[in-house]
Amino acid sequence: MKTLSLALGLSGTAMAAALVLPALAQESLLPEGFGNPADAPRPTPAPSSTPTPAPSSTPTNGTTPPPVAPTVGSTSTAATAETGEEGEDGEEVESGGLKYDLPPGARRLLTRIGPLTPETGGLAPDAFGVRGQYAAAIMSKTNGQLASRWGQILLRRSLASAIDTPETINGADLAAARASLLLRMGESITARRIVQSVDYDRASPRLVAAAQQAYLANADPAGMCPYVPAGLAHGDEQAWRLSSAICSGLSGEAGPAGWAIGRVRSSGRISNFDILLAERVLGATGAGRRSTTIEWDNIDRLTSWRFGMATATAIPVPEALRTAAPSNIKSWTVLAPMTDMASRVAAAPEAAARGVLSSEAYVSLLSAAASEEEPAEAVTAQTDQLRAAFRLARGADRYAAMERLWGTDAGPTQRYAAMVATARAAAALPVGTEVGDDPWQLLGSMLAGGYDENAIAWVPTVSVGSRAWAVLAVGSPRPLTGMSAGAVGSFSGSDDSADTLRSKFLLAGLAGLGRLDASATASAASDLEVDLRKQTRWSRAIMAAAERREPGMVALLAAAGMQGEWSKVPPYHLYYIVRALREVGLSSEARMIAAEALVRV
C-alpha cells in the first residue's frame, strides 16, 4: 500500500511544559481603541541582558517626544485565561495523564464559544449573525494568506470573539471552522484557545480534526490525548494510533505505546520518518527508544506533523525545509518558544508583516536574539540600527537610522516588517524633523502600529499630491481639507505604480470612507478608468452583511476579498471593504487597511 506522509498530528500541554525553552511572550495585537476594552492581562516579554530598544522619555537634545500610545492599537487575542477540560456530572476526567474533578456547572455550553468578550476587546455575541453554515463555508474557503496586516488583526479578533452559535450549525463545527482558518492564518495560539473553548467530550469530528492540527501547530503533543478515542472512531486511524502511543507513553505505559507503534508501522500507510518522530517523542517520555536518529536527507517538505513533533523534541529542522515551508508554518515557528532563535528570527519578518507579530513583539524578539552569546551578524546590525532609531539624541539621526532599516535593497516583505519594527520610534519623532519632501515611509511606519494621532500631526508638513499626503488622506482620524477629484488627479500624475494601482486605491479608500463626494468620485473614477461600484456576488454579500450590522461577517468577507498580494486586490474590493467596515462601526480598521494599501503597492 502506498506510504502516506503524515500531515496530521498530535500535541499536548504537559509534554510542552517539560520540553520547551522559556517563552518569549507574544505581545497582544488586539486594537485597544476598538470597543474600549477593559484592562486585559498582557504577557511580559522575556527578560534579556540586552534591553529592548525603546525611545527614552526625555531625549538628550532637550525635546520631549509626543505621546506614542497607539490609538488604533496593538493588543492580542491572548488576553484570556486558558481553561481545562471538564467532565459530565462532576465525574473524573483524564486529560494528557492529568485528572480533574469538576462540577456540572463548570461545563461550557456550545451556544456561545470564544475567549474574547466585548469587555476584553471582542466583538458582540451576534457579530456573525444567524447564518452559521454560511459563515463556516466562507471560513473553509478562505486560504488565510491575506494581503493586509490590519485585515489579519481584525479577522483574528473576530474569530476569537465569544459569538453566539446560530441554530443552523453545531457550535463545535463552527469552532472547528474558526480554528482551522486561524491555523491557515498562522495564528496557532489563538486557534488552540478556540479549540479549548469547547469541552473535549463535546467536540464534533470536525473539531477533533482541527484540535489535532492546533496542538501540532503549538508543538504540544500531550494536548491531543483527550481526543484520541474520538479520533480513532472518526479520523485517520493510523495517525490517531500514533497519538494513542504517545499518550500511553506520557502515562508511563510503555507496552501499549510500543504495540500501537508496531501496528502503524506494519500497516505501511505512514512514512517511516513520521513514525520515527513519534518514537522520538516517546523516547523523551521515557517510554520509548531514546537513541532514535532523525535524518532529513530524503524529506522534501515540512508538514504540520513534522513541525509539531520536531519542535516539541528540539530536533533541528533543516533551513531549506523551513525556508520552503508554507507561510502559516513559518508563523507557527515564530510563536513556538521552544524553536531555536535563528529559525524564529528568520521567519519573523513575514510574521510581522502579516500581523501575527506586533511591533513590540517583533522588537523584543530581535532584542532577545541579539542578547545571545554569539548573535548572528545580521541580527546585531539590525538591532544596532533599531537602538539608534529609538535612542539617538538628534531626531534627524534617528530618522536616518529608520531609513537604513527601510532600505530598498530588502524585499517588500522585509521593508514593511522594518516599518512595523520602527512604528513606535516613528511616532516619537518630533514634528519638524528634517525628513525630506515625501516622508511616506515614516507615516506608513506609524500607521503600521496604529499611531494615527501621531501621524496626523504631520499634515502641515506634507505637500498635496505626495504619497505621504495620500497615506494621511485615508489614514488620519479626521478628514483632510480640500479633498477633490483634482487632488486625486494631482496624485495620479506622479504615480509610478503598475497600472496606477496606488491612485485607484487612494480613490477607493476616500470613497469608501465618505471623504469624497459622489460627483468627485465619479469624475476621478472616469479619469482613472476604474469602476468602484462593480457588482459581484462577493460585493453584494459584504454590503448585505453591513446592512444587517454584522461586523464579524463583514470582517470575514473583507478577508476573503483580500487574499493574496495587494497587487492582486481589485480596487473595487478595497472600496467595498472600507465602506462596509465603516458602516458597521469599524472605521478605525477601515482607515488602517486603506492606508496600508497605499504604503505597500
PDB file of N, CA, C and O in Angstrom, residues 484-486 488-489 507 516-530 532:
ATOM      1  N   SER A 484     -10.616  66.609  -3.291  1.00  0.00           N
ATOM      2  CA  SER A 484     -11.372  66.774  -4.533  1.00  0.00           C
ATOM      3  C   SER A 484     -10.835  65.819  -5.582  1.00  0.00           C
ATOM      4  O   SER A 484      -9.780  65.181  -5.408  1.00  0.00           O
ATOM      5  N   ALA A 485     -11.560  65.750  -6.700  1.00  0.00           N
ATOM      6  CA  ALA A 485     -11.091  64.930  -7.811  1.00  0.00           C
ATOM      7  C   ALA A 485      -9.770  65.468  -8.344  1.00  0.00           C
ATOM      8  O   ALA A 485      -8.898  64.703  -8.781  1.00  0.00           O
ATOM      9  N   GLY A 486      -9.608  66.795  -8.291  1.00  0.00           N
ATOM     10  CA  GLY A 486      -8.360  67.396  -8.750  1.00  0.00           C
ATOM     11  C   GLY A 486      -7.179  66.972  -7.906  1.00  0.00           C
ATOM     12  O   GLY A 486      -6.069  66.757  -8.424  1.00  0.00           O
ATOM     13  N   VAL A 488      -6.904  64.142  -6.276  1.00  0.00           N
ATOM     14  CA  VAL A 488      -6.607  62.759  -6.659  1.00  0.00           C
ATOM     15  C   VAL A 488      -5.858  62.739  -7.986  1.00  0.00           C
ATOM     16  O   VAL A 488      -4.901  61.983  -8.179  1.00  0.00           O
ATOM     17  N   GLY A 489      -6.281  63.616  -8.909  1.00  0.00           N
ATOM     18  CA  GLY A 489      -5.599  63.698 -10.192  1.00  0.00           C
ATOM     19  C   GLY A 489      -4.166  64.163 -10.050  1.00  0.00           C
ATOM     20  O   GLY A 489      -3.269  63.679 -10.749  1.00  0.00           O
ATOM     21  N   LEU A 507      -8.378  56.466  -4.397  1.00  0.00           N
ATOM     22  CA  LEU A 507      -9.774  56.800  -4.693  1.00  0.00           C
ATOM     23  C   LEU A 507     -10.733  55.859  -3.980  1.00  0.00           C
ATOM     24  O   LEU A 507     -11.736  56.292  -3.402  1.00  0.00           O
ATOM     25  N   LEU A 516     -14.912  61.726  -0.056  1.00  0.00           N
ATOM     26  CA  LEU A 516     -15.001  62.304  -1.389  1.00  0.00           C
ATOM     27  C   LEU A 516     -16.444  62.167  -1.831  1.00  0.00           C
ATOM     28  O   LEU A 516     -17.014  61.073  -1.770  1.00  0.00           O
ATOM     29  N   ASP A 517     -17.075  63.282  -2.233  1.00  0.00           N
ATOM     30  CA  ASP A 517     -18.489  63.202  -2.579  1.00  0.00           C
ATOM     31  C   ASP A 517     -18.698  62.419  -3.877  1.00  0.00           C
ATOM     32  O   ASP A 517     -17.749  62.113  -4.617  1.00  0.00           O
ATOM     33  N   ALA A 518     -19.970  62.132  -4.172  1.00  0.00           N
ATOM     34  CA  ALA A 518     -20.298  61.244  -5.287  1.00  0.00           C
ATOM     35  C   ALA A 518     -19.824  61.789  -6.629  1.00  0.00           C
ATOM     36  O   ALA A 518     -19.288  61.047  -7.459  1.00  0.00           O
ATOM     37  N   SER A 519     -20.012  63.090  -6.856  1.00  0.00           N
ATOM     38  CA  SER A 519     -19.620  63.654  -8.151  1.00  0.00           C
ATOM     39  C   SER A 519     -18.101  63.638  -8.326  1.00  0.00           C
ATOM     40  O   SER A 519     -17.590  63.322  -9.406  1.00  0.00           O
ATOM     41  N   ALA A 520     -17.360  63.970  -7.267  1.00  0.00           N
ATOM     42  CA  ALA A 520     -15.905  63.940  -7.347  1.00  0.00           C
ATOM     43  C   ALA A 520     -15.399  62.512  -7.537  1.00  0.00           C
ATOM     44  O   ALA A 520     -14.449  62.267  -8.285  1.00  0.00           O
ATOM     45  N   THR A 521     -16.060  61.558  -6.862  1.00  0.00           N
ATOM     46  CA  THR A 521     -15.680  60.154  -7.022  1.00  0.00           C
ATOM     47  C   THR A 521     -15.891  59.693  -8.451  1.00  0.00           C
ATOM     48  O   THR A 521     -15.026  59.037  -9.053  1.00  0.00           O
ATOM     49  N   ALA A 522     -17.043  60.047  -9.009  1.00  0.00           N
ATOM     50  CA  ALA A 522     -17.346  59.644 -10.386  1.00  0.00           C
ATOM     51  C   ALA A 522     -16.355  60.259 -11.373  1.00  0.00           C
ATOM     52  O   ALA A 522     -15.896  59.596 -12.309  1.00  0.00           O
ATOM     53  N   SER A 523     -16.015  61.533 -11.160  1.00  0.00           N
ATOM     54  CA  SER A 523     -15.072  62.207 -12.052  1.00  0.00           C
ATOM     55  C   SER A 523     -13.694  61.561 -11.989  1.00  0.00           C
ATOM     56  O   SER A 523     -13.070  61.271 -13.021  1.00  0.00           O
ATOM     57  N   ALA A 524     -13.197  61.309 -10.771  1.00  0.00           N
ATOM     58  CA  ALA A 524     -11.883  60.694 -10.613  1.00  0.00           C
ATOM     59  C   ALA A 524     -11.878  59.264 -11.139  1.00  0.00           C
ATOM     60  O   ALA A 524     -10.899  58.817 -11.751  1.00  0.00           O
ATOM     61  N   ALA A 525     -12.970  58.536 -10.921  1.00  0.00           N
ATOM     62  CA  ALA A 525     -13.053  57.161 -11.413  1.00  0.00           C
ATOM     63  C   ALA A 525     -13.013  57.121 -12.933  1.00  0.00           C
ATOM     64  O   ALA A 525     -12.390  56.235 -13.534  1.00  0.00           O
ATOM     65  N   SER A 526     -13.653  58.097 -13.556  1.00  0.00           N
ATOM     66  CA  SER A 526     -13.623  58.180 -15.022  1.00  0.00           C
ATOM     67  C   SER A 526     -12.208  58.453 -15.516  1.00  0.00           C
ATOM     68  O   SER A 526     -11.742  57.823 -16.480  1.00  0.00           O
ATOM     69  N   ASP A 527     -11.513  59.373 -14.844  1.00  0.00           N
ATOM     70  CA  ASP A 527     -10.144  59.697 -15.258  1.00  0.00           C
ATOM     71  C   ASP A 527      -9.214  58.499 -15.098  1.00  0.00           C
ATOM     72  O   ASP A 527      -8.310  58.287 -15.919  1.00  0.00           O
ATOM     73  N   LEU A 528      -9.431  57.720 -14.047  1.00  0.00           N
ATOM     74  CA  LEU A 528      -8.567  56.574 -13.776  1.00  0.00           C
ATOM     75  C   LEU A 528      -9.052  55.291 -14.447  1.00  0.00           C
ATOM     76  O   LEU A 528      -8.390  54.248 -14.355  1.00  0.00           O
ATOM     77  N   GLU A 529     -10.213  55.364 -15.090  1.00  0.00           N
ATOM     78  CA  GLU A 529     -10.791  54.217 -15.786  1.00  0.00           C
ATOM     79  C   GLU A 529     -10.963  53.022 -14.842  1.00  0.00           C
ATOM     80  O   GLU A 529     -10.492  51.911 -15.093  1.00  0.00           O
ATOM     81  N   VAL A 530     -11.641  53.296 -13.728  1.00  0.00           N
ATOM     82  CA  VAL A 530     -11.882  52.252 -12.737  1.00  0.00           C
ATOM     83  C   VAL A 530     -13.343  52.280 -12.334  1.00  0.00           C
ATOM     84  O   VAL A 530     -13.950  53.356 -12.217  1.00  0.00           O
ATOM     85  N   LEU A 532     -15.583  51.476  -9.380  1.00  0.00           N
ATOM     86  CA  LEU A 532     -15.599  51.127  -7.965  1.00  0.00           C
ATOM     87  C   LEU A 532     -16.903  50.478  -7.532  1.00  0.00           C
ATOM     88  O   LEU A 532     -16.951  49.829  -6.476  1.00  0.00           O
TER      89      LEU A 532
END
